[in-house]
Amino acid sequence: MDLSFSAEDNAFRHEVRAWIRESMPTDIAAKAEIDAHFDMADVMRWHKILFARGWVAPHWPKRFGGPGLTATQRFVLTEELELAGAPALSPFGLSMVGPAIMQFGTPEQQERFLPPILRGDEVWCQGYSEPGSGSDLASLRTTARIDGDDLIVDGQKTWTTYAQYADWIFCLVRTNPGAKKQAGISFLLVDMKTPGVEARPMLTIGNTPAFCDTFFANVRVPRANLIGPLDGGWTVAKALLGHERTLIAAVGPSQRMIRRIKRIATDTTDGGQALIDDPAWRSRIARLEVKLQALQMANYRALAGAALGHAPGPESSILKLRGSEIYQQTFELAFDLMGSHALAWFNEPGVIPELEQWVASGYCYNRATTIYGGSNEIQKNIIAKMLLGLPGA
Amino acid sequence: MNFELSEEQQLLQQNARAFVKQRSPLSRARKLRDGALDRALWREMGDLGWLSLPFAEDVGGFGGNFVDVAVLLEVFGSTLVPEPYLASIVLAGTVLARAGTPDQHQRWLSAMMEGRTIVALAHDEPGHRFSPRPHSAVAVAVADGYRLRGRKEFVLGGQHADVFVISALVGGEPALFVVPCGTEGLTVRSIRTIDGQGAAMLEFDSHVPSDQRLTGGDPGDALDRGLDAAAAMTVAEGLGVCRSALELTLSHLKTREQFGVPIGSFQALQHRAVEMFVEVELVRSILALAAARADHDNPDVRHHATSSAKVQLAMSGRFVAQQAVQLHGGIGITDEHDIGLYFKRMHALTLAFGDEEHHVRRFGARPAFTDLRANS
């Protein structure tokens, strides 16, 4: 057992850190400093900067334009980007539909869709959930009926994050209403500019415009946009969910939050005493930091296993579960430390310290982390069945 | 970075598993509750080299490290092996090895590593919680040695000990003395403990010859290292305990039927079991850090690792133990069922060498905790 990174990996870490310092535009760095919300323009600007350096898709194979980094280097790169507070890239192209197209797409589809994802020329969103189909995704009702060489799509998708900025959407659609649930579903790519597609943004409880409802009315899509066979979309969807997710623990963002928590606790006084010097507050911060430390070690275990080419072990299944909860707890603690400042909601600068400005919004919005990507309750169902061998209901 | 066990460590794990299966299954822990120690088995552990595992070769040890010890103790925890490995080898042994001279190692450490004697550290005092220093036990220089006076409580392994290492103040500074059982003026009272492993309460007003004062190293540092090593290794044993508690619980959930189905098919119970599983994995993860750094020379690094692990064990281990009893239902409350043995041992482990509050405070008191330049 050896907990240290190799000299080569440490050198790579320094290279990444120095590059981030030099390459991050000052306005983005200023937002990163206070973990302000990045709008889509910031995200795509950063995407293109990373693309120019060859680091936008560390997990992509070299033949599709990936940088050919080792598993540990990929981890280090992502960890450094997180610790620097860099904008999180849109995952829908790079981490979701991209790998699905690599695995199930034809050479023509790969050539058509992968390069623009990599360059950041085409932005993607995800059309999975529907108003009546959340955790029970396979009950979805958006239909696509065959009409010659085309499919005609009708229905509604929801929680289509940033659909208002997207050029393309990948959808699960029902192509065979007679088949049972999973069996009649196809995986379809739809150009958002197609007549009949409409994305209506809605505000989240964090007052950010992250979500949309996306409507399809008589939308004509070429059959060539199917990924995988007709009625074979569920297999694609499952593979997409199963793609490597070692960084889902959000350790880097939580570490940044712990540091912010300590800064807030140092700057906030009660009767002349900084909260960080109050034993009760300090204990609460310490407990949370310990929990994060344990999670980080679990994350390292998953990484070290992946670096040796092992299949994900039991430790990786807990990463999403605890990672999402701990990230929420960091926002909750920051929110609590702020006292009355936590009441302030999107005021002009000066009402509360700059460092605290995005905490309340982040606290609210990040209630989503235990819901998206399969709610934590669904994750527990899966762990109970797959890892603990508990009987089905 | 690599979390794999070496070939030697895998072999040690296999041997230890085979050993406890044959020689110390859970039924033995039950039988030996509040009872005498099996000296032959302790000696056998010495022959296997396990009692010299963490000690350097220059003191006659095996030259292993605390990752090796963690491998062994996780297995011991899985069947609640009652031998005082943590208290004697890890705690008292580390202190003796760090503070003793070569002559003193020859005199006491060698016999301990062979399994011929059992050594216990008498350190905790009434009125102080998990302090790394002695407070009211004092030794005053007299002709040919010292007059050592004081009381020590909850000396783990003390009811079996042949030899005590006793901490006391000399001129306000920590010092360590080796005091054999039977020394005039030393009373050892055995007490029962929640986990059935027992302890001793000591009172002493004894003459101790000069050559029984440990003078080979800084006593304060030796105590701090011994307590850190012991705290880190409780997490290893605790991992074994909570793994077994989870296994017993899962097997109960799969076989116990109510309403005509196995109760493990109920989602409320499944989710609880998953929470237990997650906590076990977190203990396993943080143990890697604690085991690797339990003997780190930089106290800040050592304290960070051991206190994190001890806090995580307290949070996770207690949760797993409590929920294991809960999911067993009424049978879990009976003394007859084994789950209670794991429940109680877990509580002894979370208390030993610093409880949750103690280690939360120590974690938060490190200079690095408030150094906001880090990580920027």
PDB file of N, CA and C in Angstrom, chain A residues 9-84:
ATOM      1  N   ASP A   9       3.381  11.826 -11.665  1.00  0.00           N
ATOM      2  CA  ASP A   9       2.021  12.340 -11.460  1.00  0.00           C
ATOM      3  C   ASP A   9       2.055  13.685 -10.720  1.00  0.00           C
ATOM      4  N   ASN A  10       2.992  13.824  -9.786  1.00  0.00           N
ATOM      5  CA  ASN A  10       3.116  15.107  -9.090  1.00  0.00           C
ATOM      6  C   ASN A  10       3.591  16.205 -10.043  1.00  0.00           C
ATOM      7  N   ALA A  11       4.501  15.844 -10.943  1.00  0.00           N
ATOM      8  CA  ALA A  11       4.973  16.818 -11.934  1.00  0.00           C
ATOM      9  C   ALA A  11       3.806  17.234 -12.832  1.00  0.00           C
ATOM     10  N   PHE A  12       3.001  16.255 -13.215  1.00  0.00           N
ATOM     11  CA  PHE A  12       1.833  16.554 -14.049  1.00  0.00           C
ATOM     12  C   PHE A  12       0.873  17.484 -13.300  1.00  0.00           C
ATOM     13  N   ARG A  13       0.702  17.218 -11.997  1.00  0.00           N
ATOM     14  CA  ARG A  13      -0.172  18.073 -11.191  1.00  0.00           C
ATOM     15  C   ARG A  13       0.314  19.518 -11.208  1.00  0.00           C
ATOM     16  N   HIS A  14       1.616  19.715 -11.063  1.00  0.00           N
ATOM     17  CA  HIS A  14       2.164  21.079 -11.080  1.00  0.00           C
ATOM     18  C   HIS A  14       1.983  21.733 -12.441  1.00  0.00           C
ATOM     19  N   GLU A  15       2.147  20.939 -13.477  1.00  0.00           N
ATOM     20  CA  GLU A  15       1.952  21.452 -14.834  1.00  0.00           C
ATOM     21  C   GLU A  15       0.510  21.931 -15.014  1.00  0.00           C
ATOM     22  N   VAL A  16      -0.435  21.103 -14.556  1.00  0.00           N
ATOM     23  CA  VAL A  16      -1.852  21.461 -14.688  1.00  0.00           C
ATOM     24  C   VAL A  16      -2.148  22.723 -13.883  1.00  0.00           C
ATOM     25  N   ARG A  17      -1.626  22.754 -12.659  1.00  0.00           N
ATOM     26  CA  ARG A  17      -1.914  23.888 -11.776  1.00  0.00           C
ATOM     27  C   ARG A  17      -1.381  25.190 -12.386  1.00  0.00           C
ATOM     28  N   ALA A  18      -0.168  25.125 -12.893  1.00  0.00           N
ATOM     29  CA  ALA A  18       0.430  26.327 -13.491  1.00  0.00           C
ATOM     30  C   ALA A  18      -0.355  26.747 -14.732  1.00  0.00           C
ATOM     31  N   TRP A  19      -0.763  25.759 -15.529  1.00  0.00           N
ATOM     32  CA  TRP A  19      -1.505  26.085 -16.744  1.00  0.00           C
ATOM     33  C   TRP A  19      -2.842  26.753 -16.398  1.00  0.00           C
ATOM     34  N   ILE A  20      -3.534  26.216 -15.385  1.00  0.00           N
ATOM     35  CA  ILE A  20      -4.820  26.809 -15.008  1.00  0.00           C
ATOM     36  C   ILE A  20      -4.621  28.264 -14.591  1.00  0.00           C
ATOM     37  N   ARG A  21      -3.561  28.495 -13.784  1.00  0.00           N
ATOM     38  CA  ARG A  21      -3.297  29.857 -13.308  1.00  0.00           C
ATOM     39  C   ARG A  21      -3.071  30.816 -14.475  1.00  0.00           C
ATOM     40  N   GLU A  22      -2.352  30.340 -15.488  1.00  0.00           N
ATOM     41  CA  GLU A  22      -2.057  31.211 -16.626  1.00  0.00           C
ATOM     42  C   GLU A  22      -3.230  31.358 -17.582  1.00  0.00           C
ATOM     43  N   SER A  23      -4.031  30.316 -17.706  1.00  0.00           N
ATOM     44  CA  SER A  23      -4.998  30.280 -18.798  1.00  0.00           C
ATOM     45  C   SER A  23      -6.410  30.710 -18.421  1.00  0.00           C
ATOM     46  N   MET A  24      -6.707  30.766 -17.139  1.00  0.00           N
ATOM     47  CA  MET A  24      -8.081  31.106 -16.780  1.00  0.00           C
ATOM     48  C   MET A  24      -8.284  32.615 -16.923  1.00  0.00           C
ATOM     49  N   PRO A  25      -9.254  33.035 -17.743  1.00  0.00           N
ATOM     50  CA  PRO A  25      -9.503  34.476 -17.912  1.00  0.00           C
ATOM     51  C   PRO A  25      -9.819  35.134 -16.563  1.00  0.00           C
ATOM     52  N   THR A  26      -9.417  36.378 -16.421  1.00  0.00           N
ATOM     53  CA  THR A  26      -9.528  37.015 -15.102  1.00  0.00           C
ATOM     54  C   THR A  26     -10.974  37.092 -14.601  1.00  0.00           C
ATOM     55  N   ASP A  27     -11.933  37.307 -15.511  1.00  0.00           N
ATOM     56  CA  ASP A  27     -13.322  37.409 -15.033  1.00  0.00           C
ATOM     57  C   ASP A  27     -13.818  36.049 -14.538  1.00  0.00           C
ATOM     58  N   ILE A  28     -13.380  34.974 -15.197  1.00  0.00           N
ATOM     59  CA  ILE A  28     -13.778  33.642 -14.739  1.00  0.00           C
ATOM     60  C   ILE A  28     -13.082  33.332 -13.413  1.00  0.00           C
ATOM     61  N   ALA A  29     -11.802  33.727 -13.306  1.00  0.00           N
ATOM     62  CA  ALA A  29     -11.073  33.495 -12.054  1.00  0.00           C
ATOM     63  C   ALA A  29     -11.731  34.244 -10.898  1.00  0.00           C
ATOM     64  N   ALA A  30     -12.233  35.459 -11.186  1.00  0.00           N
ATOM     65  CA  ALA A  30     -12.882  36.238 -10.131  1.00  0.00           C
ATOM     66  C   ALA A  30     -14.159  35.538  -9.661  1.00  0.00           C
ATOM     67  N   LYS A  31     -14.907  34.977 -10.604  1.00  0.00           N
ATOM     68  CA  LYS A  31     -16.111  34.223 -10.230  1.00  0.00           C
ATOM     69  C   LYS A  31     -15.724  32.956  -9.461  1.00  0.00           C
ATOM     70  N   ALA A  32     -14.644  32.299  -9.923  1.00  0.00           N
ATOM     71  CA  ALA A  32     -14.204  31.071  -9.264  1.00  0.00           C
ATOM     72  C   ALA A  32     -13.849  31.344  -7.805  1.00  0.00           C
ATOM     73  N   GLU A  33     -13.232  32.487  -7.569  1.00  0.00           N
ATOM     74  CA  GLU A  33     -12.790  32.841  -6.224  1.00  0.00           C
ATOM     75  C   GLU A  33     -13.948  32.838  -5.217  1.00  0.00           C
ATOM     76  N   ILE A  34     -15.115  33.268  -5.672  1.00  0.00           N
ATOM     77  CA  ILE A  34     -16.261  33.267  -4.748  1.00  0.00           C
ATOM     78  C   ILE A  34     -17.287  32.198  -5.128  1.00  0.00           C
ATOM     79  N   ASP A  35     -16.890  31.274  -6.007  1.00  0.00           N
ATOM     80  CA  ASP A  35     -17.793  30.214  -6.467  1.00  0.00           C
ATOM     81  C   ASP A  35     -19.131  30.775  -6.921  1.00  0.00           C
ATOM     82  N   ALA A  36     -19.064  31.848  -7.708  1.00  0.00           N
ATOM     83  CA  ALA A  36     -20.288  32.422  -8.270  1.00  0.00           C
ATOM     84  C   ALA A  36     -20.813  31.483  -9.366  1.00  0.00           C
ATOM     85  N   HIS A  37     -22.051  31.707  -9.750  1.00  0.00           N
ATOM     86  CA  HIS A  37     -22.663  30.907 -10.798  1.00  0.00           C
ATOM     87  C   HIS A  37     -22.016  31.232 -12.146  1.00  0.00           C
ATOM     88  N   PHE A  38     -21.625  30.202 -12.895  1.00  0.00           N
ATOM     89  CA  PHE A  38     -21.102  30.413 -14.254  1.00  0.00           C
ATOM     90  C   PHE A  38     -22.245  30.270 -15.237  1.00  0.00           C
ATOM     91  N   ASP A  39     -22.417  31.281 -16.119  1.00  0.00           N
ATOM     92  CA  ASP A  39     -23.457  31.109 -17.130  1.00  0.00           C
ATOM     93  C   ASP A  39     -22.895  30.292 -18.288  1.00  0.00           C
ATOM     94  N   MET A  40     -23.771  29.942 -19.226  1.00  0.00           N
ATOM     95  CA  MET A  40     -23.379  29.025 -20.290  1.00  0.00           C
ATOM     96  C   MET A  40     -22.245  29.606 -21.138  1.00  0.00           C
ATOM     97  N   ALA A  41     -22.222  30.952 -21.283  1.00  0.00           N
ATOM     98  CA  ALA A  41     -21.155  31.574 -22.081  1.00  0.00           C
ATOM     99  C   ALA A  41     -19.801  31.341 -21.407  1.00  0.00           C
ATOM    100  N   ASP A  42     -19.754  31.484 -20.066  1.00  0.00           N
ATOM    101  CA  ASP A  42     -18.512  31.205 -19.322  1.00  0.00           C
ATOM    102  C   ASP A  42     -18.079  29.754 -19.540  1.00  0.00           C
ATOM    103  N   VAL A  43     -19.058  28.861 -19.410  1.00  0.00           N
ATOM    104  CA  VAL A  43     -18.752  27.432 -19.491  1.00  0.00           C
ATOM    105  C   VAL A  43     -18.164  27.089 -20.860  1.00  0.00           C
ATOM    106  N   MET A  44     -18.776  27.617 -21.917  1.00  0.00           N
ATOM    107  CA  MET A  44     -18.321  27.259 -23.262  1.00  0.00           C
ATOM    108  C   MET A  44     -16.997  27.955 -23.608  1.00  0.00           C
ATOM    109  N   ARG A  45     -16.788  29.138 -23.035  1.00  0.00           N
ATOM    110  CA  ARG A  45     -15.504  29.826 -23.241  1.00  0.00           C
ATOM    111  C   ARG A  45     -14.394  28.966 -22.611  1.00  0.00           C
ATOM    112  N   TRP A  46     -14.639  28.469 -21.421  1.00  0.00           N
ATOM    113  CA  TRP A  46     -13.654  27.634 -20.724  1.00  0.00           C
ATOM    114  C   TRP A  46     -13.472  26.297 -21.458  1.00  0.00           C
ATOM    115  N   HIS A  47     -14.581  25.768 -21.988  1.00  0.00           N
ATOM    116  CA  HIS A  47     -14.523  24.540 -22.784  1.00  0.00           C
ATOM    117  C   HIS A  47     -13.514  24.716 -23.927  1.00  0.00           C
ATOM    118  N   LYS A  48     -13.604  25.839 -24.607  1.00  0.00           N
ATOM    119  CA  LYS A  48     -12.739  26.043 -25.781  1.00  0.00           C
ATOM    120  C   LYS A  48     -11.282  26.245 -25.379  1.00  0.00           C
ATOM    121  N   ILE A  49     -11.067  26.859 -24.217  1.00  0.00           N
ATOM    122  CA  ILE A  49      -9.685  27.026 -23.724  1.00  0.00           C
ATOM    123  C   ILE A  49      -9.089  25.647 -23.410  1.00  0.00           C
ATOM    124  N   LEU A  50      -9.882  24.798 -22.769  1.00  0.00           N
ATOM    125  CA  LEU A  50      -9.414  23.443 -22.457  1.00  0.00           C
ATOM    126  C   LEU A  50      -9.200  22.628 -23.738  1.00  0.00           C
ATOM    127  N   PHE A  51     -10.095  22.835 -24.706  1.00  0.00           N
ATOM    128  CA  PHE A  51      -9.961  22.120 -25.975  1.00  0.00           C
ATOM    129  C   PHE A  51      -8.626  22.481 -26.647  1.00  0.00           C
ATOM    130  N   ALA A  52      -8.315  23.773 -26.645  1.00  0.00           N
ATOM    131  CA  ALA A  52      -7.078  24.226 -27.286  1.00  0.00           C
ATOM    132  C   ALA A  52      -5.855  23.571 -26.623  1.00  0.00           C
ATOM    133  N   ARG A  53      -5.936  23.282 -25.341  1.00  0.00           N
ATOM    134  CA  ARG A  53      -4.829  22.646 -24.627  1.00  0.00           C
ATOM    135  C   ARG A  53      -4.875  21.116 -24.794  1.00  0.00           C
ATOM    136  N   GLY A  54      -6.002  20.590 -25.337  1.00  0.00           N
ATOM    137  CA  GLY A  54      -6.120  19.138 -25.524  1.00  0.00           C
ATOM    138  C   GLY A  54      -6.658  18.410 -24.306  1.00  0.00           C
ATOM    139  N   TRP A  55      -7.179  19.173 -23.337  1.00  0.00           N
ATOM    140  CA  TRP A  55      -7.586  18.550 -22.070  1.00  0.00           C
ATOM    141  C   TRP A  55      -9.099  18.573 -21.856  1.00  0.00           C
ATOM    142  N   VAL A  56      -9.866  18.840 -22.914  1.00  0.00           N
ATOM    143  CA  VAL A  56     -11.300  19.016 -22.668  1.00  0.00           C
ATOM    144  C   VAL A  56     -11.990  17.677 -22.399  1.00  0.00           C
ATOM    145  N   ALA A  57     -11.442  16.597 -22.926  1.00  0.00           N
ATOM    146  CA  ALA A  57     -12.089  15.286 -22.768  1.00  0.00           C
ATOM    147  C   ALA A  57     -11.060  14.259 -22.309  1.00  0.00           C
ATOM    148  N   PRO A  58     -10.596  14.384 -21.063  1.00  0.00           N
ATOM    149  CA  PRO A  58      -9.518  13.507 -20.598  1.00  0.00           C
ATOM    150  C   PRO A  58      -9.861  12.023 -20.689  1.00  0.00           C
ATOM    151  N   HIS A  59     -11.140  11.696 -20.620  1.00  0.00           N
ATOM    152  CA  HIS A  59     -11.542  10.287 -20.591  1.00  0.00           C
ATOM    153  C   HIS A  59     -11.828   9.730 -21.983  1.00  0.00           C
ATOM    154  N   TRP A  60     -11.714  10.563 -23.035  1.00  0.00           N
ATOM    155  CA  TRP A  60     -11.967  10.054 -24.383  1.00  0.00           C
ATOM    156  C   TRP A  60     -10.740   9.305 -24.913  1.00  0.00           C
ATOM    157  N   PRO A  61     -10.968   8.209 -25.642  1.00  0.00           N
ATOM    158  CA  PRO A  61      -9.841   7.504 -26.255  1.00  0.00           C
ATOM    159  C   PRO A  61      -9.133   8.410 -27.253  1.00  0.00           C
ATOM    160  N   LYS A  62      -7.865   8.123 -27.456  1.00  0.00           N
ATOM    161  CA  LYS A  62      -7.045   8.959 -28.325  1.00  0.00           C
ATOM    162  C   LYS A  62      -7.598   9.046 -29.747  1.00  0.00           C
ATOM    163  N   ARG A  63      -8.146   7.917 -30.250  1.00  0.00           N
ATOM    164  CA  ARG A  63      -8.597   7.937 -31.650  1.00  0.00           C
ATOM    165  C   ARG A  63      -9.799   8.849 -31.852  1.00  0.00           C
ATOM    166  N   PHE A  64     -10.486   9.218 -30.776  1.00  0.00           N
ATOM    167  CA  PHE A  64     -11.594  10.178 -30.904  1.00  0.00           C
ATOM    168  C   PHE A  64     -11.170  11.571 -30.446  1.00  0.00           C
ATOM    169  N   GLY A  65      -9.871  11.759 -30.200  1.00  0.00           N
ATOM    170  CA  GLY A  65      -9.398  13.092 -29.844  1.00  0.00           C
ATOM    171  C   GLY A  65      -9.069  13.282 -28.377  1.00  0.00           C
ATOM    172  N   GLY A  66      -9.089  12.204 -27.607  1.00  0.00           N
ATOM    173  CA  GLY A  66      -8.697  12.297 -26.192  1.00  0.00           C
ATOM    174  C   GLY A  66      -7.192  12.479 -26.079  1.00  0.00           C
ATOM    175  N   PRO A  67      -6.718  12.947 -24.919  1.00  0.00           N
ATOM    176  CA  PRO A  67      -5.297  13.271 -24.768  1.00  0.00           C
ATOM    177  C   PRO A  67      -4.422  12.064 -24.444  1.00  0.00           C
ATOM    178  N   GLY A  68      -4.993  10.894 -24.228  1.00  0.00           N
ATOM    179  CA  GLY A  68      -4.183   9.719 -23.945  1.00  0.00           C
ATOM    180  C   GLY A  68      -3.495   9.768 -22.599  1.00  0.00           C
ATOM    181  N   LEU A  69      -4.198  10.320 -21.602  1.00  0.00           N
ATOM    182  CA  LEU A  69      -3.634  10.367 -20.249  1.00  0.00           C
ATOM    183  C   LEU A  69      -3.882   9.038 -19.538  1.00  0.00           C
ATOM    184  N   THR A  70      -3.061   8.770 -18.512  1.00  0.00           N
ATOM    185  CA  THR A  70      -3.312   7.587 -17.682  1.00  0.00           C
ATOM    186  C   THR A  70      -4.513   7.867 -16.776  1.00  0.00           C
ATOM    187  N   ALA A  71      -5.037   6.804 -16.177  1.00  0.00           N
ATOM    188  CA  ALA A  71      -6.191   6.962 -15.278  1.00  0.00           C
ATOM    189  C   ALA A  71      -5.865   7.942 -14.164  1.00  0.00           C
ATOM    190  N   THR A  72      -4.652   7.859 -13.630  1.00  0.00           N
ATOM    191  CA  THR A  72      -4.278   8.750 -12.526  1.00  0.00           C
ATOM    192  C   THR A  72      -4.137  10.189 -13.009  1.00  0.00           C
ATOM    193  N   GLN A  73      -3.554  10.367 -14.191  1.00  0.00           N
ATOM    194  CA  GLN A  73      -3.441  11.731 -14.725  1.00  0.00           C
ATOM    195  C   GLN A  73      -4.808  12.347 -14.991  1.00  0.00           C
ATOM    196  N   ARG A  74      -5.726  11.529 -15.506  1.00  0.00           N
ATOM    197  CA  ARG A  74      -7.096  12.031 -15.721  1.00  0.00           C
ATOM    198  C   ARG A  74      -7.685  12.509 -14.408  1.00  0.00           C
ATOM    199  N   PHE A  75      -7.456  11.707 -13.383  1.00  0.00           N
ATOM    200  CA  PHE A  75      -7.978  12.056 -12.059  1.00  0.00           C
ATOM    201  C   PHE A  75      -7.340  13.344 -11.561  1.00  0.00           C
ATOM    202  N   VAL A  76      -6.014  13.432 -11.688  1.00  0.00           N
ATOM    203  CA  VAL A  76      -5.288  14.613 -11.211  1.00  0.00           C
ATOM    204  C   VAL A  76      -5.768  15.861 -11.946  1.00  0.00           C
ATOM    205  N   LEU A  77      -5.925  15.747 -13.257  1.00  0.00           N
ATOM    206  CA  LEU A  77      -6.384  16.885 -14.061  1.00  0.00           C
ATOM    207  C   LEU A  77      -7.754  17.361 -13.554  1.00  0.00           C
ATOM    208  N   THR A  78      -8.656  16.423 -13.397  1.00  0.00           N
ATOM    209  CA  THR A  78      -9.998  16.801 -12.968  1.00  0.00           C
ATOM    210  C   THR A  78      -9.977  17.368 -11.551  1.00  0.00           C
ATOM    211  N   GLU A  79      -9.177  16.744 -10.687  1.00  0.00           N
ATOM    212  CA  GLU A  79      -9.095  17.217  -9.302  1.00  0.00           C
ATOM    213  C   GLU A  79      -8.566  18.655  -9.255  1.00  0.00           C
ATOM    214  N   GLU A  80      -7.533  18.947 -10.042  1.00  0.00           N
ATOM    215  CA  GLU A  80      -6.974  20.296 -10.049  1.00  0.00           C
ATOM    216  C   GLU A  80      -7.980  21.313 -10.589  1.00  0.00           C
ATOM    217  N   LEU A  81      -8.713  20.918 -11.627  1.00  0.00           N
ATOM    218  CA  LEU A  81      -9.728  21.828 -12.171  1.00  0.00           C
ATOM    219  C   LEU A  81     -10.799  22.113 -11.119  1.00  0.00           C
ATOM    220  N   GLU A  82     -11.195  21.070 -10.396  1.00  0.00           N
ATOM    221  CA  GLU A  82     -12.196  21.266  -9.339  1.00  0.00           C
ATOM    222  C   GLU A  82     -11.670  22.160  -8.232  1.00  0.00           C
ATOM    223  N   LEU A  83     -10.415  21.878  -7.812  1.00  0.00           N
ATOM    224  CA  LEU A  83      -9.853  22.659  -6.703  1.00  0.00           C
ATOM    225  C   LEU A  83      -9.666  24.113  -7.089  1.00  0.00           C
ATOM    226  N   ALA A  84      -9.452  24.375  -8.388  1.00  0.00           N
ATOM    227  CA  ALA A  84      -9.294  25.752  -8.845  1.00  0.00           C
ATOM    228  C   ALA A  84     -10.648  26.441  -9.010  1.00  0.00           C
TER     229      ALA A  84
END
